[in-house]
mmCIF file of C-alpha atoms in Angstrom:
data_model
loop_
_atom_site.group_PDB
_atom_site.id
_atom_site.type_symbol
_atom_site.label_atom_id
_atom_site.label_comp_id
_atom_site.label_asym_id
_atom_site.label_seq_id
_atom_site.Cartn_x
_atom_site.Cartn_y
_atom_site.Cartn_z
ATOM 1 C CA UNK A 32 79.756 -13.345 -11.156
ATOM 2 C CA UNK A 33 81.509 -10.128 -9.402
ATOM 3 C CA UNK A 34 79.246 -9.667 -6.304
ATOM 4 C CA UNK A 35 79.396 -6.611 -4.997
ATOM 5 C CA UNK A 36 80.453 -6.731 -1.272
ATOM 6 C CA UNK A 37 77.087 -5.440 1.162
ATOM 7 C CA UNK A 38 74.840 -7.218 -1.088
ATOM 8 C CA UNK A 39 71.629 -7.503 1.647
ATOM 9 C CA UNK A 40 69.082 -10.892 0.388
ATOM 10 C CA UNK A 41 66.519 -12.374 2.311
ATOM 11 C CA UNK A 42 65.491 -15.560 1.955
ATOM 12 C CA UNK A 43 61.258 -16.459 2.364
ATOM 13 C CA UNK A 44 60.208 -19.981 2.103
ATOM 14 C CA UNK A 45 59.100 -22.652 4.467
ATOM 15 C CA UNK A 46 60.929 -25.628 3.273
ATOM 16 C CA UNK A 47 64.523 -25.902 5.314
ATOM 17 C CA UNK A 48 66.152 -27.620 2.784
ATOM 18 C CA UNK A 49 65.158 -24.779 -0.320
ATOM 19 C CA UNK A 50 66.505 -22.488 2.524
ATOM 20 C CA UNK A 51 69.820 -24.520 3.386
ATOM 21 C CA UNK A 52 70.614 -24.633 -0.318
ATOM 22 C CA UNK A 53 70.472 -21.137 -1.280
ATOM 23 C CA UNK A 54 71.556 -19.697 1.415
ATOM 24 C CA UNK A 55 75.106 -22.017 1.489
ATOM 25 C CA UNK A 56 74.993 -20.908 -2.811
ATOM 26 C CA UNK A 57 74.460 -17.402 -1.879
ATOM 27 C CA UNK A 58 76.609 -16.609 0.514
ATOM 28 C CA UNK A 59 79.696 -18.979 -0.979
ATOM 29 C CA UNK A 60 79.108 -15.694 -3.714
ATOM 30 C CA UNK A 61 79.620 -13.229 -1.290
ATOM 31 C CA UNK A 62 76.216 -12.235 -0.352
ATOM 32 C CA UNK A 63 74.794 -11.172 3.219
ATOM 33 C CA UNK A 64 71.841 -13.613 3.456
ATOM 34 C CA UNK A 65 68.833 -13.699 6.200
ATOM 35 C CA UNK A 66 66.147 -16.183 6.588
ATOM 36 C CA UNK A 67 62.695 -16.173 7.239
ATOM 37 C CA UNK A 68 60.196 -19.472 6.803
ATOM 38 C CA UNK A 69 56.888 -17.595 7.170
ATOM 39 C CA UNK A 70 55.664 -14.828 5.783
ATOM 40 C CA UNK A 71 54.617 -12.477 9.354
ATOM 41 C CA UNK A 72 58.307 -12.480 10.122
ATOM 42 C CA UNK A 73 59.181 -12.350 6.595
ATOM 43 C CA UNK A 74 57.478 -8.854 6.984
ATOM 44 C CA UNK A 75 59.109 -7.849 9.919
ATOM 45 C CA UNK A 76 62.228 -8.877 9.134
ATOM 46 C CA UNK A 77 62.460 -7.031 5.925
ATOM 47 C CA UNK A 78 61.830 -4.074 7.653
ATOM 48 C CA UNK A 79 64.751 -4.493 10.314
ATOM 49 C CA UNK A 80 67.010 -6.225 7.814
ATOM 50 C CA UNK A 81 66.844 -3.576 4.888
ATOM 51 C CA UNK A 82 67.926 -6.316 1.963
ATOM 52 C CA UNK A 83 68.296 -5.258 -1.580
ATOM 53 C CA UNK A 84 66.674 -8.595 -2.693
ATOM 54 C CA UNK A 85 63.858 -10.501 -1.402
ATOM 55 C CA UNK A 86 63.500 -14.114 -3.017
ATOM 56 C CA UNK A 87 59.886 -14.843 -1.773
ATOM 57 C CA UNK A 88 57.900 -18.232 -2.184
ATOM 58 C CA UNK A 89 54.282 -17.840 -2.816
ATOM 59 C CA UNK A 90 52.879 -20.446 -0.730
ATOM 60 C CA UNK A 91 53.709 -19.343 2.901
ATOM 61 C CA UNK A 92 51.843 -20.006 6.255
ATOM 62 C CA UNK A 93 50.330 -17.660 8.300
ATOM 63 C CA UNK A 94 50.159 -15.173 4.945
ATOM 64 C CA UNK A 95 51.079 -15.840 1.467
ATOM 65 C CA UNK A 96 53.887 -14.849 -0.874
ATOM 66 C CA UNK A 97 51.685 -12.017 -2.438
ATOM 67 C CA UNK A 98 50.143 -10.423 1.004
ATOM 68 C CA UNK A 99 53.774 -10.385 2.000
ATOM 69 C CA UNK A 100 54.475 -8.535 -1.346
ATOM 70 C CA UNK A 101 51.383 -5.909 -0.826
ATOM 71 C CA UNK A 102 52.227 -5.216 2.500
ATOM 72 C CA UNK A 103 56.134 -4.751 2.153
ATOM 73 C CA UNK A 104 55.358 -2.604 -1.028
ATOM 74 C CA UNK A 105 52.586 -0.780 0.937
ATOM 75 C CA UNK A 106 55.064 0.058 3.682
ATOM 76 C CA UNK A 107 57.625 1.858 0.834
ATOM 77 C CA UNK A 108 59.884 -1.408 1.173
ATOM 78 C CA UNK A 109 62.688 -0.734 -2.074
ATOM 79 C CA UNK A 110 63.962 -4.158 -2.251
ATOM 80 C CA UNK A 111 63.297 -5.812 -5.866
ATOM 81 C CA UNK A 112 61.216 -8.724 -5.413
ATOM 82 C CA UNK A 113 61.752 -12.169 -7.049
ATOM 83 C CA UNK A 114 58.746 -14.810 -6.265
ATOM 84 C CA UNK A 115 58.832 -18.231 -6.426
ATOM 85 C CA UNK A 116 56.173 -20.282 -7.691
ATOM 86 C CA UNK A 117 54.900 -23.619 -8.991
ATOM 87 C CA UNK A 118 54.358 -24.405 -12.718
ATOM 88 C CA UNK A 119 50.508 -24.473 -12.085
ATOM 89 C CA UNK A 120 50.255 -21.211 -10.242
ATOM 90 C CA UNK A 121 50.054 -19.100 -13.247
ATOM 91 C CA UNK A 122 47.510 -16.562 -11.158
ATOM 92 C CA UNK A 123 49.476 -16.464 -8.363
ATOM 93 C CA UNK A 124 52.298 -15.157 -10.484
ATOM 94 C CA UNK A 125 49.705 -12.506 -12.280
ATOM 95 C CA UNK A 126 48.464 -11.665 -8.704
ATOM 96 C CA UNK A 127 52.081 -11.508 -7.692
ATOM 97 C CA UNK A 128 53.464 -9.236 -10.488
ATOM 98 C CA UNK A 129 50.316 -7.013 -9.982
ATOM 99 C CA UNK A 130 51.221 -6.348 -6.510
ATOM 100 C CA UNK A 131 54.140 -5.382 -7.088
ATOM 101 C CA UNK A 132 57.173 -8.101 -7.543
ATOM 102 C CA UNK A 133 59.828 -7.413 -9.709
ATOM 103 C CA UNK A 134 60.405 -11.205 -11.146
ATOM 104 C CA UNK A 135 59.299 -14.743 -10.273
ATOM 105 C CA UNK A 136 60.718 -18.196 -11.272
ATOM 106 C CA UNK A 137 59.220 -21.329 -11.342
ATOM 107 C CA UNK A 138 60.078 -24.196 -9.060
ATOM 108 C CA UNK A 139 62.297 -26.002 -9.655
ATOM 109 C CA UNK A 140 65.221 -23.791 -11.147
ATOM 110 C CA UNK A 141 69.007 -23.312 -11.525
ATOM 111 C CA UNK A 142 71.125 -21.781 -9.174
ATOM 112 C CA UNK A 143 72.435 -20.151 -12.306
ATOM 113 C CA UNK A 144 69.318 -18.585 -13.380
ATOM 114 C CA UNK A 145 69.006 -17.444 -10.025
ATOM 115 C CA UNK A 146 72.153 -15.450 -9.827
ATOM 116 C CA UNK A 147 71.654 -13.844 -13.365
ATOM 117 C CA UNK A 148 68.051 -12.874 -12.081
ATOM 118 C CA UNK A 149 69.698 -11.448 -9.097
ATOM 119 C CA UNK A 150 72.067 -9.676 -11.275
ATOM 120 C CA UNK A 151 69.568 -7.824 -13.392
ATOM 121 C CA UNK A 152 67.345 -6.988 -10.535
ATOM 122 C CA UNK A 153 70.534 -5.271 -8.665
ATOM 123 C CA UNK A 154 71.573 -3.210 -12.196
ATOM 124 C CA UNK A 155 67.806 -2.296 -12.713
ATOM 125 C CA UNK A 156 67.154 -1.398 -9.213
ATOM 126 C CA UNK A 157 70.156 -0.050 -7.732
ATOM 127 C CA UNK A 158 72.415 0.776 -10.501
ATOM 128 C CA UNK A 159 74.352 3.202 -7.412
ATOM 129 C CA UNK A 160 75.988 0.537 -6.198
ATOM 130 C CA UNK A 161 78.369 -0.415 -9.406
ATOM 131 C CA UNK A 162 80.105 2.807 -9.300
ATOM 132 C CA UNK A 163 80.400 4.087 -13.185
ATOM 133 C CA UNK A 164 76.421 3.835 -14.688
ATOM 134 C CA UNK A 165 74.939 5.297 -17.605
ATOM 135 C CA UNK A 166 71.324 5.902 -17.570
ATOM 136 C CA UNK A 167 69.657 7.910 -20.868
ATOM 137 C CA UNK A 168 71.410 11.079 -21.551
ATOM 138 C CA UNK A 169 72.939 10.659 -18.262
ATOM 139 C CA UNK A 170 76.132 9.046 -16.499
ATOM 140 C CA UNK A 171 76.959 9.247 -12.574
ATOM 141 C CA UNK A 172 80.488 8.271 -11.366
ATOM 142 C CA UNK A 173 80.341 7.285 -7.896
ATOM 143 C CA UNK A 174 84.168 7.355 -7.475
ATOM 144 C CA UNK A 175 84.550 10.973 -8.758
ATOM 145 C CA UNK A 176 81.352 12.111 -7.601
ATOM 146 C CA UNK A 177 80.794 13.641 -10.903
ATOM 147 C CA UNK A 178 77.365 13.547 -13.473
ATOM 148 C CA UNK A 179 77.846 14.409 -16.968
ATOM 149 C CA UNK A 180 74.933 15.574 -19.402
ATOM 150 C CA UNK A 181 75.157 14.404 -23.140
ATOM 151 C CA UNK A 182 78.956 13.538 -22.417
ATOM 152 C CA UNK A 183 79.571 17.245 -20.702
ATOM 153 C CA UNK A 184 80.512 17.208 -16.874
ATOM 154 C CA UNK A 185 78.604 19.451 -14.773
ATOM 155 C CA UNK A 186 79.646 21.358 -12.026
ATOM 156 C CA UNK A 187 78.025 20.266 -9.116
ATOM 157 C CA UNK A 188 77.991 21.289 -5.200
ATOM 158 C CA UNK A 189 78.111 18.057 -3.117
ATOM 159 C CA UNK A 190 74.168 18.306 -2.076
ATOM 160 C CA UNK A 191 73.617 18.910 -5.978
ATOM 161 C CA UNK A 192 75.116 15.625 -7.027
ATOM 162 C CA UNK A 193 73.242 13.753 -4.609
ATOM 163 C CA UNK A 194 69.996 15.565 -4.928
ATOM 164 C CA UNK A 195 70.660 15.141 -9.109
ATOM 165 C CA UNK A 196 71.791 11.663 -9.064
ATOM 166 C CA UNK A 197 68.472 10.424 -6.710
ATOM 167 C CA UNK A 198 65.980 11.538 -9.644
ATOM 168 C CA UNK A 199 68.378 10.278 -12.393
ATOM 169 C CA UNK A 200 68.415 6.875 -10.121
ATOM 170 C CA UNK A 201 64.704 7.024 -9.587
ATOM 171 C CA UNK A 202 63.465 7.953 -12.856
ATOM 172 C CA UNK A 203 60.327 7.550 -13.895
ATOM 173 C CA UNK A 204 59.146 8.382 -10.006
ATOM 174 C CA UNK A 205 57.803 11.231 -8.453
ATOM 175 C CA UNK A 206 60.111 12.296 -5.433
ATOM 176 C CA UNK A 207 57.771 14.128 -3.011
ATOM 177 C CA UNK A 208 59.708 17.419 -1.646
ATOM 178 C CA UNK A 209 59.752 15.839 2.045
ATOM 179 C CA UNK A 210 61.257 12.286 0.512
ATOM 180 C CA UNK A 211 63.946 14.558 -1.140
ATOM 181 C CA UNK A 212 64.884 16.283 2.218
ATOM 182 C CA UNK A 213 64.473 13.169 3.839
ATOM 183 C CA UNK A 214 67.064 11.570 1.604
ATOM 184 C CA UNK A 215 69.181 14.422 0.497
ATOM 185 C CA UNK A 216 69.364 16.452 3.239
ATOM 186 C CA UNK A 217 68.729 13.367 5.995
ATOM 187 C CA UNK A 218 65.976 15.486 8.287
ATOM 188 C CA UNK A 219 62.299 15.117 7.961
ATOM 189 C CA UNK A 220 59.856 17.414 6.211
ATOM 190 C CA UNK A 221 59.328 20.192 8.950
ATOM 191 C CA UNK A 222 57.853 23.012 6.179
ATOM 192 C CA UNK A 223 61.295 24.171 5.177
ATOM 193 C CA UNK A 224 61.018 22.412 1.661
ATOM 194 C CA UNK A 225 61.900 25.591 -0.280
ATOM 195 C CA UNK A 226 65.526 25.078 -0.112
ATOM 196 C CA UNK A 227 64.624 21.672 -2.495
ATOM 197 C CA UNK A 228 62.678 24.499 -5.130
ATOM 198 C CA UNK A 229 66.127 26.488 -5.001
ATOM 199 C CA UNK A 230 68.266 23.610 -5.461
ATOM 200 C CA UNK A 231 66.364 22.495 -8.325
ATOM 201 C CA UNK A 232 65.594 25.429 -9.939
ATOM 202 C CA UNK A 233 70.683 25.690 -9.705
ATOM 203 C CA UNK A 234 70.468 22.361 -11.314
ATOM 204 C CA UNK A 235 67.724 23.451 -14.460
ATOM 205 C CA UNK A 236 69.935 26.235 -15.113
ATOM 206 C CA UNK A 237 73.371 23.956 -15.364
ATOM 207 C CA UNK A 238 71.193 21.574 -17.333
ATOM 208 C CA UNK A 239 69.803 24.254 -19.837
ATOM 209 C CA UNK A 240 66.803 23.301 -18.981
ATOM 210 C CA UNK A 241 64.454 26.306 -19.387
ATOM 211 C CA UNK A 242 61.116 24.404 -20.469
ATOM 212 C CA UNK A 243 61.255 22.023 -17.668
ATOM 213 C CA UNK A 244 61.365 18.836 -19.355
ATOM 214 C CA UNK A 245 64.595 17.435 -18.077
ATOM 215 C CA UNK A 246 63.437 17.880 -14.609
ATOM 216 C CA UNK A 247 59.746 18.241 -14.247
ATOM 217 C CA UNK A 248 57.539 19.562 -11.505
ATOM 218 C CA UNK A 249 54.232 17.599 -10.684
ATOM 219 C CA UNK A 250 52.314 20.986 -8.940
ATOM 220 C CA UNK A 251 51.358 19.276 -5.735
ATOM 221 C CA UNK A 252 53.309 16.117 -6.049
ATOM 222 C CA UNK A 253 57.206 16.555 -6.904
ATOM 223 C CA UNK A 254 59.609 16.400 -9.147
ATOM 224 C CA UNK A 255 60.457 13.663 -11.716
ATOM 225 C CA UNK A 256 63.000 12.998 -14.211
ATOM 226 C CA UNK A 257 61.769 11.131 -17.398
ATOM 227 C CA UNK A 258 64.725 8.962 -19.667
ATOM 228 C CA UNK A 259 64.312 8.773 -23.138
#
């Protein structure tokens, strides 16, 4: 497996030996690994810690696997979620899945499986990080900066290829004008969020897209790119 260097995981469970083993596995495959062995500082550590991958066991003191899931989700946390459970816990894993976690796995497991579920989680929900990606009609190039359309480059101002290449990235999602200037433009909404309308309406017009259906407005809401 080619780990990419920066990868953040955080470990949740509250037997020391589950912890032990995966964190020696993990980080012997070049991951950044935290711990946590209940689920109150599994909460606030996620928050200081910032990983890209939670592994999370259900059964937790204090508060479970899934009220650790609601409330990290709840609080906008992006890392993709992969619970833990026990072959008998088949609501759990519902109740899980429903709150928002991205996988689970049943106890006990490979290490293998582990890493390939790691893998996919990473590609699914931060394709960014491996550089050259292709996503629909779509493919960003991290190392040249560059986004081509249907296999055409565009020409794009810096703040254009990172304001295109969030919506490609988080398609499927409406991004709020204040997350966008937030992210993009690294300030906080403070009513000046007509420079995002002007920025989108440059990239419709290097996109052709006249009817709005590349890049679509939600009146009140955002804007959203849909892949095919």
């Amino acid at each position: 497996m080619n780990t990419i260097k920066g990868i953040k995981i955080l470990l949740v469970d509250d037997e020391p030996h589950i912890l032990q083993f995966l964190e020696l596995g993990l980080r012997s495959e070049g991951f950044e690994v935290e711990s946590a062995s209940d689920g109150i500082s599994a909460v606030q550590m996620a928050d200081l810690y910032n990983p890209h991958i939670i592994i999370l066991d259900i059964m937790m003191p204090g508060i479970d696997g899934v009220e650790v899931c609601r409330q990290l989700k709840q609080n906008g946390n992006d890392a993709a979620i992969i619970m833990l459970t026990a072959k008998d816990e088949v609501s759990d894993r519902i109740r899980g899945l429903t709150t928002g976690a991205d996988d689970y796995m049943i106890k006990p497991f490979s290490f293998e499986e582990l890493l390939a579920r790691i893998q996919a989680r990473l590609r699914n929900q931060f394709p960014n990080l491996f550089g050259e990606i292709t996503l629909g009609p779509f493919g960003i190039d991290d190392r040249k900066r560059e986004i081509t359309y249907l296999g055409q480059a565009l020409t794009l101002s810096p703040t254009e290829y990172d304001l295109l290449k969030l919506l490609i990235i988080k398609h499927g999602t409406v991004m709020s004008k204040s997350k966008i200037l937030n992210i993009v433009w690294d300030y906080d909404f403070g009513g000046e969020d007509n420079i995002v309308e002007v920025y989108i309406r440059s990239l419709r017009e290097k996109l052709g897209d006249k009817e709005h259906v590349i890049i679509r407005t939600l009146r009140g809401a955002g804007y959203r790119v849909d892949l095919p």
